[in-house]
Each structure stands twice: as C-alpha cells, then as structure tokens.
C-alpha cells in the first residue's frame, strides 16, 4: 500500500508510521519530496488492523495497491470457472436461460410456466417460494409448499430449479429442493447468510446489491469462495440511480468488467433491473452481446394476474421471441444457447 | 389510486380495468379527456395483487395516492412516539447520545471507552460484538465474549447498551445482554430478521439502508410495528452517492422529513456516514440543529489502534468537545442532553 | 393533472384550489373519499404558473399526467425521425459510426486518425477543437486551427464532421466547418446555448447530461425542436453513480426507452461512459443489440501519446475488430452499418 | 504520482514508463515487489499529457498524490478568504443571509419581497432575471427589465444584489446591475462562462453542480481564481441521489469539508436542495451549525402565486422565524448574523 502524508506532516508522525509498518513486517520504500512524503509498503496487509494507518496523525490518505479479494480474482485463477448444475454448464461456451415467474403462486401457474419456458428453450426454472417484499402487506410467498411445486415442475420438465434463500434458518429446507440457491440483492452483504449458504455445497447465484460496487460484489463472492464453495454465479440486476423511468439502471458494463477482474461466470437479470416488460427483450439481446453467460427472465402465463412483479413479466409469446433473438446474437459471438438433453 | 391510460388505449382495455376494479370492490371515478382516460379508484388496495393493473394492456402508469406504510405514519398516530430504555427516553425533550467503539476488541478497550464516554456525558454505550465486514479477511467481532463485556461495562457505568444483531439465530443471545437491538444498514431490508427482532420485544434501532429511500425505511419500520413492537428508533447514517471524499453523504434533511411523515424518533450517526473523524463534530452539531433525537458517535481510546473504523473514531478529547458544543445547540432549540440519573 | 389533498385538508383549502383551476379554464373531476380528496383537472397547463398548486395550503402533491415534452414525443410524431447529414442517414435502417480522437492535436494526428477510421468503415469523424476540461491546467483545444484541420480531413476522406460547440459565441465559427454540432454532456441544460445552436439549422448531437433523467434529456431536445430545428440526434454517454471502476455507468436501457417515448434517433458513446478502452468493444456490440442508431467511438493512432482521454481510446487494430463485430450484430437485428458511397 | 503496474506487466512495459517519466523530468522511486511493480514519480504533472501513462501497456492504474487544484487549496493560502461586497463580508465572523424570490416577476412583487427580507434581517437580495428552466414552456425571466428592478430594490433597501448570469453574452449587462454574479448549478462546468465571468472582476457565487464532487467544484473555482479573480463564494445546493421525496439531497458535510480543503467561503441554499418549504428552516439552522458562512433562501410574498419554485419559497412570516432561529445558533457557534449598517 501507499501512505501519503499531509503536506505539513511532522517528522515524528512519519517515524511513527515507519515504526508501525516495520513492526508488522512490511518492506518500506520512502520518498520524501518537497511537497509530500510518500511511504510505499509491501507486505501482508492482514497483519495490520483495518484502516489503522489512516487514523494516525499526519496521514492524508492510504492507497491500496492490490485488490482486496483474492480467490475471486484472475490473479488467483486465470481460466474461467464453469459451474456445473447437473449436466448443464454456466460459464462455458453455452448460455443458460433461467426463466419463470417472480413467485410461485399455485400449482397451475407454476406448472404452466414451467412447460412454456421449457418449450421456448429455457433450461432452468426460477420462482420464489420465500419472497422479500418491501411492504409487509404484500404477498410473502408459499414457502415449503412453493418448494414442493418447484420440485414437481422439475420432475415434469427436466428444468433445473433456482430459488432464493432469505435466511440461514431455511437453507437446509431450500437446499433439499433447489439446484441453485439464490442470494437476493438485499442480502448481498448479509455475511452470515453468505457463509452458511456456502457451506450447503450447492451452487450459489449471487445477485449484485442494488447499490454495491463491483468490488464489493466480488468481496461478497469471496465470502462464499473462502468457505470452499467455488460454484458461484454472479448476477447483475441493476443499480440504483436518480433515473426513475426504469426501476434501476442495468449496468451491463459490469459483465465485461467482472470477466476481466474475475474468473467467475456472470449472468444478467434485465427483468428486475428495468421493471417494465417492454424493454426486457432488447436488453436481453444486449446482455448476450456484452458477453453474459446467461439470463434470468421473468415470465408469467398471465402477467396481469401475477401476485408479484407483473409489469416486468413477459407473456409466453414475448418470451419465445426473446429466445429466438438472443440465439442469433449468441451465434455471431461464437456461443450457443444451452439446451436440455 | 389513479390509473392513467395510454393516449391510444382501446375502449376494451379501459373496460377491462373498470371490471377488475369493480370486482375488487373499488369505487370508481372516470375522466375521459381528449388526450387521456384517467381512472380514479378508491378502496382497499390489498384486495388487488401488487402492480396487477400496471401489467394490464393500455395502462401507462398507476399513481398511488396513499403512503404505503400505515402504522409508521402520522395519520395513524399524530403525537411523537417516545421510546423508553430503562428510565431514559428517546423521542421526547431530551437528546440521548450513544457513543463507544465500532467493535468490542478487549476488556480493557471497552471499559476504558465506557468510562470516558460516560464521563463526557453519553447515556448509552455502543459497540459491536458481531461485525458485518465487507471483506471476509477483516476482524469479525468477539461474539458472545463481546456481549459479556458490554454487560460488564453497563454494570460499571450505568450506560445502556446498544449492539447489532446480524442474524435471526443470534437474536435471543444478543437480547439477553443488550438494551437496544440494532439493525445495521445492510439488513434494513432483511425482512425475516426484522420480524424476528420485533418479536423479541426489545427496542429496535433501525439504521437506514445506505441506498434506501425514506419511504422504504418507513416500510422497514412497518415490518417491526406490524409485529406489535412499537419501540422503533430510526437512525440516519448516510446514503450512497457519487461523492467519494466522504464515505457516504449524510442526509440530514431526512430528520425533519421523517418527523413530518412519521411519529417515530430519529437519531443520526455521523461517524459511519462520513468516515473521517474531523467532520463528525460539526455534523453532530448540525444534526441537533436539524432536530435529531439523539446521536450515535464512534469514540475510541486510541483510534490508531482500533481494529475497525479507526479513521472515523473520535479521541476522548474530541468527544468531550463535541458534547459541550451540542449542549449549547440543544439549548437554543429548546431541548437538553439526556443524563444518567 | 391530479391534485392530492392532505388527509386533514380544510374545505376552504379545497375550494381555493377548485377556484384557481376553474379560473384557469380547467375541467374538474372531484373525488372526495373518506381518507382523501382528489382533484382531477384537465386543461392547458401553461395557463397556470409552475408548481403554483403545490405551494397552496392543504395540497399534499400534484401528479402530472402528460409528459412535459410535446414535440419530442411519440404522441406528436409516431414514425422515427431520420436525420440527414449529406447523403448519410441517422435513425433509419443503417447504423452510422462516428469515430476519431478526443481532441484535434495536430495535422498529422488528425489526418492519420481520419484515414484509419475511414478505412475501418466509419462514416463520420469526431474530434474536439474546443475542449471542456475539468481542470484549467489541461489542454483546452486548438480552436479554429482544429476546425480547419477537421475540414481538411473531410476533404481527404469524405467523412462527415462532428465537433462540439461550447459557447454561443462560437456557434457561427463551428457551424462553418462542421456537419453536426455536438452539445456536450455538461451543456445539456445550457438552455441559452441550446436555443442558439438550434437556430444554426445544423443537425445537433445532444449528449445526455451525466446526471440527467431521460425526461430532462427529452426536454432539452424540446428546446431545440421548439426553435424549428428537427435534426436532433440523442447520444447516451453514461450517468453518474457510486460505481468507481468505470468512469460512469452506461445506461443502455435508455436506448429502447428513448425509442419508445420519442421519435428521435439515439446513438451511444461507450468510450466516455466507461473510460477504459478494454470494455468499449463489448459495450459497442451491446449498444447495437439494444437498438442504437449509431456509435461515437474514440480512436487514436497512438493512445499513449493522446493529449486527452488516451485510456479510453482504441488503437486502430482494436477499432477494426470492433467494426467487424458490430457488423455481425447489426445483421442479425435486421440493420446494416452505413458506408460512404 | 504513483504508477501501479499489472501483476503480469513485462519488463519492457516498465522500462517504457520509466523512460517517459525521465524524459518529462520526473524523479523516480521504483519498488519491484513479488506481486507488483510500483513506480513513484515526483515532478511537474503538467509536463505529461493527461492520463498518458494510464493508456500505456502494462499499467493497472495511476494514483494522483496531490490535489488537482492549487489556488483554491489550503496549501496555497491557509487563512480564510473574506469576500467583500461593499461593506459586507462573506467568510469572516458574520453570516450573510441572501433572500428573495426565485424569479423577478414584477415591480410590485420584487419591491415587496425586498422590503420584507430587509426587515427580517437579510443583507442581500436574490432574484433571477434570466432563468434556466428545464422546460422551454416555463417562464424564462424578465431579462434586463428584471435587472433594473433589482437595482431599484437596492436603492430602496440597501440590500446587495445577487443574480444569475447564464451566458457569456450577457455578463456585461448583468454586471452593470448586480453586486454578485451567480453561476447556476447547471453551469458549474461551463468553463467558457467561468473564465468570462471571472474577468468581470465581480464577486462570483459558484453553485455546486448537482452531480459534482467537491473536487470538481473546487476545480471549477480554480478556473475563476486562475483568471486573477479571488472573490469566489461557493454555494452548496444539494446533489442528485435516488431519494425522491426531496428534490435533491443537501450535502451539508460539504461545508466543513470545503473549509478543510480550501480557504474559500461557503454558503448553503436549502431551498433549491429540498424543494419543499417545510424543511427549509430546520436545514438552515443545521447549515449554520455546520459552519456555513451564509444562506441563500427563497422567500416570496405569496408563494402560491409565484411564477417559479413556489413550493420551496417561505412566506414572510416563516422567513422571520428562520432569521430568529439561526441567530441563536450562530451565537452559540461564536458568530453573528450580518446586518446592513
């Protein structure tokens, strides 16, 4: 790291920093210019308490040099991680489309959804059994009953199941039914949950916090990786900005950035990011063109009757059109849409 | 609510909306202008599935009229809620100052902190036993040992204890030791945790999510109130913006806004919002001038040795100065700083 | 518009609103519910002073129903506007690529840039002669000399010229040389400049303000349209968020949104949005997949020697690769890349 | 500056950087660690083209050490600048309150406003003659007629005049009438206008751009200072965030931050930041408690009839209350409210 001293830092302040760094085993490079003293320090950062130097007298700022995540970085592993979900791969040459309703509402709604997304070419079924809702007066999910219906839909269609786990106390239950455990945007920094979900051994789909930087997102992934679970799939779902016409601002640039900084696969959820079905299809195309490894799309047999997020759900017809259009884009970028064998 | 139709909505689309609203028992006011059809609907919104109308053909937007929270609103309760913590009151004429280190690090550090903040005039001691950390490689807290030390500090000083609960599985443990259970900014929308913490019956200090609107914050409070726990203290702690010199942007306007919209007390945490100790004291003064019911301030006997958030911690001397300055501001606004009897 | 009264608004407050609306010639629909009084008003909004109703006693909020822009809306003109620049079209079936260096630095640099972007398939040359720079100590542009070089490059290559106009006093000068006048992101709400530039009659490329909503952007376009100049090309170039790895967050969803709300063509500038050349190519692909009518790309014969924005400039080789890749994407979306005849 | 190389940077890349720095006269400190090579460089940054190093192969990032502004910094001038406007001082012990309507609407409205703000204790009159309006269909100001009325109000009351200049072509005109020239938030980075307004020699009130960092704001001030005009008054007026209940988020922390980084005085405009009159008074108090050198407050004899920004304007009665309350706060912070002699 680099320690930049105030322009009027006293020699005693500088000496105190040097002592502290030396004590912690750092190798030091000192530059004393006319305007500033700059201290370069090379060593094991975990041997200093966090931000300790910044709190010392005479210090203007401390500039970290290395990325704070390790296991998630390209420096740790240069080739892309491919997460296997049964015989499906996320992060390789094929693009997986996960689709389905926001929430599991009934047997009829879910099985109908499953069949139609299967037919249109999706390989995985999404659907919430536990729903985080901004208002306590909104529908909160069917819970275990919803999980059972998801499992039934898998039986029927062969689709793999992605569903959200909201609290550590229900991980075991959800893991019994689901193929991929989803961590929602509001829980991206629920570090207790991250650790517990990692220990389930299941693949984890980690949504980006709606006000999280890419670095924080990779640090959240690091919590899972650090528990020995390497099956992490990142999911961009929009960040919060001043723009109010769309629900959030989909940050598609995060796709190539994540692929540059990390070896983990990254998929895109345009439905939640945008909040309006009309713009989901063009942004799904754009996501594939930007290099995404998959999509998470809300589809409902009858959006106007959906108990949750109807305005952003595609009708079966619109979803079919989407699948055709992204297939063409995938092809020109040298990839193909995954299929259930 | 008001339903605004597209300028080219078909009559059949309009009829379908009217039917749906009528079926759900709404009273309807129809305005068919030259450019638009506008439908006003009065009734019980919970009888319609969320956003159902927005997903229907021909609808441009649906404008809610009433605030989505009820128990947290001034319409539900017009006089300010005063939360009692032992014989101390939050939300009345007195201002409570909660102070202490970011994390409980050791017996010596905590007791020293407790005595010095007590002496300077604080009435409550803050200190994390469970710490949510962005990086898995940072200090994560002393856990139960930390809670025991907090209880010991209370014995010694009479200070009330505020500490964070990070997961539903530890609520019972934390509640055994703490006087106020804190929900951290990252958990503001951890709805499962909100419900469980409410059921403990303890006063809850609910930090604003760093990218949450005031409305979402009051809806999070609603989750707690809806469980019958009315002892909710809101805490403004900065929101995320593009400004990078400070850690977050302290939104002090939220203080009078919350007091206008809600009856709940609201305190301010300038330390976390700003991240630099130098600006904590003027912003503490500003918070009191804006009408805050209390402050949450990080103080450490030796910030440069803090295991967490040293750069934003005040030294004992600076904290004493802060207490004197806010006392003078409180007085001219007709309030006084709370004291331990 | 809809006027929502406070839940405890007095009858006299309601009467005063009704009087004011009636006096201004509005047609009124009154809904007096148990909880609220809602007043719907249909008429010519320009006959009321701005926000006048919101300032009146008893009013909780005023909800506008119609979009505030008219000439820029689909309601005014439903078919897409095609802006003609010589024999090139922006907004039709062909996609125009504008490329070149951030700033005109020298005759050699500019002519070399022009030839290489021409060869790779661009149809327009970008290059700043007047440069808005955050610091007064940065290179500020060659001014008229730069304009002359741009004209020389057009002679040599047939490329059309896009260059920024920074102040009303230089419009005449810039218009003498340029084919398209660019309004930079910092000037999107420089309303005086918008009006003056409109009066030049030249096509205007209007960059989105880096913290502007789509609605404000369309209102800025409205300033130009209202002067009778219908040749407006919108350009998305990223918005400001908390993410700091990229310079701004490219809001590609703005492309289909603008096309839904407005008839104006919209192009995308990934170079400025991102600030790192490495991510320009995938985001250029994504922009085309999302439906953009063109691209604005920074290319420099030698980015490391660029006087401005080197880190985001593509080398000639990388730009050639970009052109090939977007061609393939354009084809599968039923469009083609424009060519100089 | 510090140049951090990629972890796999080749020796030739490193050599090329060293050569470039040496050629530009920099003094070099090289640290070659196991993981990274870090190059410290001390010298005159203006001898390198902007960002030139970042564009060179093998470079991960370039970290600037010194602040990019000079004349605006505490390093250049340590004691606070006091701007004199006639016999009034901004930046010293007294706090100046500028008040008046958003726009000059009529002789009656302006003179009435002037007399009432004078009586309540303001020392300066604000009022727009040229108005930047988001919509071309809003009232755009009385222009020169408005300036004449402002001058008449000064004659009548002794209040100094603050008014906005929107374009370089009207600087001479506005400067003929005004005591302080205001640069509006949308023009903070209109660098052409900044230079021209500086040359007028008049004191300049520089509003912060609504999406500008503090560093960019000080760089904008630097444009004015670099022209030899040292009479710059900074004005915080809120920044854009996702919060939608208030118009912008007032960043009061900017007050002590600016005072720490710079010697320039800083005032606060809560009216525009918040957009709702109800919260102006508490935030005015908070601004003074935070150390602001003055306030800019919208007051209108009849807010409901205002042609502009009525919802945020105080009535005469509310403004009187505000003046009394801030006086008490000023006193306990060792300052006093300025008075016309």
Coordinates of N, CA, C and O in Angstrom, one line a residue, chain C residues 2 17 53 57 88 91 153 233 303 305 331 335:
Chain C
X2 N -53.4 15.6 -11.5 CA -54.2 15.2 -10.3 C -53.6 15.9 -9.1 O -52.4 15.9 -8.8
X17 N -58.5 25.7 -4.3 CA -57.9 25.0 -5.5 C -58.9 25.0 -6.6 O -58.5 25.2 -7.8
X53 N -49.9 25.1 -7.7 CA -50.8 24.4 -6.8 C -50.1 23.8 -5.7 O -50.6 23.8 -4.5
X57 N -52.1 25.9 0.4 CA -52.3 25.2 1.6 C -53.2 24.0 1.4 O -54.1 24.0 0.6
X88 N -25.9 10.7 -45.9 CA -26.0 9.7 -44.8 C -27.3 9.9 -43.9 O -27.7 11.1 -43.8
X91 N -30.9 7.2 -38.0 CA -32.3 6.9 -37.5 C -33.1 6.0 -38.4 O -34.2 5.7 -38.1
X153 N -9.6 17.1 -43.2 CA -9.8 15.7 -43.1 C -11.0 15.2 -43.9 O -11.1 14.2 -44.5
X233 N -30.1 14.5 -32.8 CA -29.7 13.1 -32.6 C -29.3 13.0 -31.1 O -28.5 13.8 -30.6
X303 N -2.7 5.9 -28.6 CA -3.4 6.4 -27.3 C -2.4 6.8 -26.2 O -2.8 7.8 -25.5
X305 N 0.0 8.6 -26.5 CA 0.5 10.0 -26.7 C -0.7 11.0 -26.8 O -0.4 12.2 -27.0
X331 N -26.5 -7.1 -38.5 CA -27.1 -8.0 -39.4 C -28.2 -8.8 -38.8 O -29.3 -8.9 -39.3
X335 N -30.3 -4.8 -39.5 CA -29.8 -3.5 -39.9 C -28.5 -3.7 -40.6 O -27.9 -4.8 -40.6

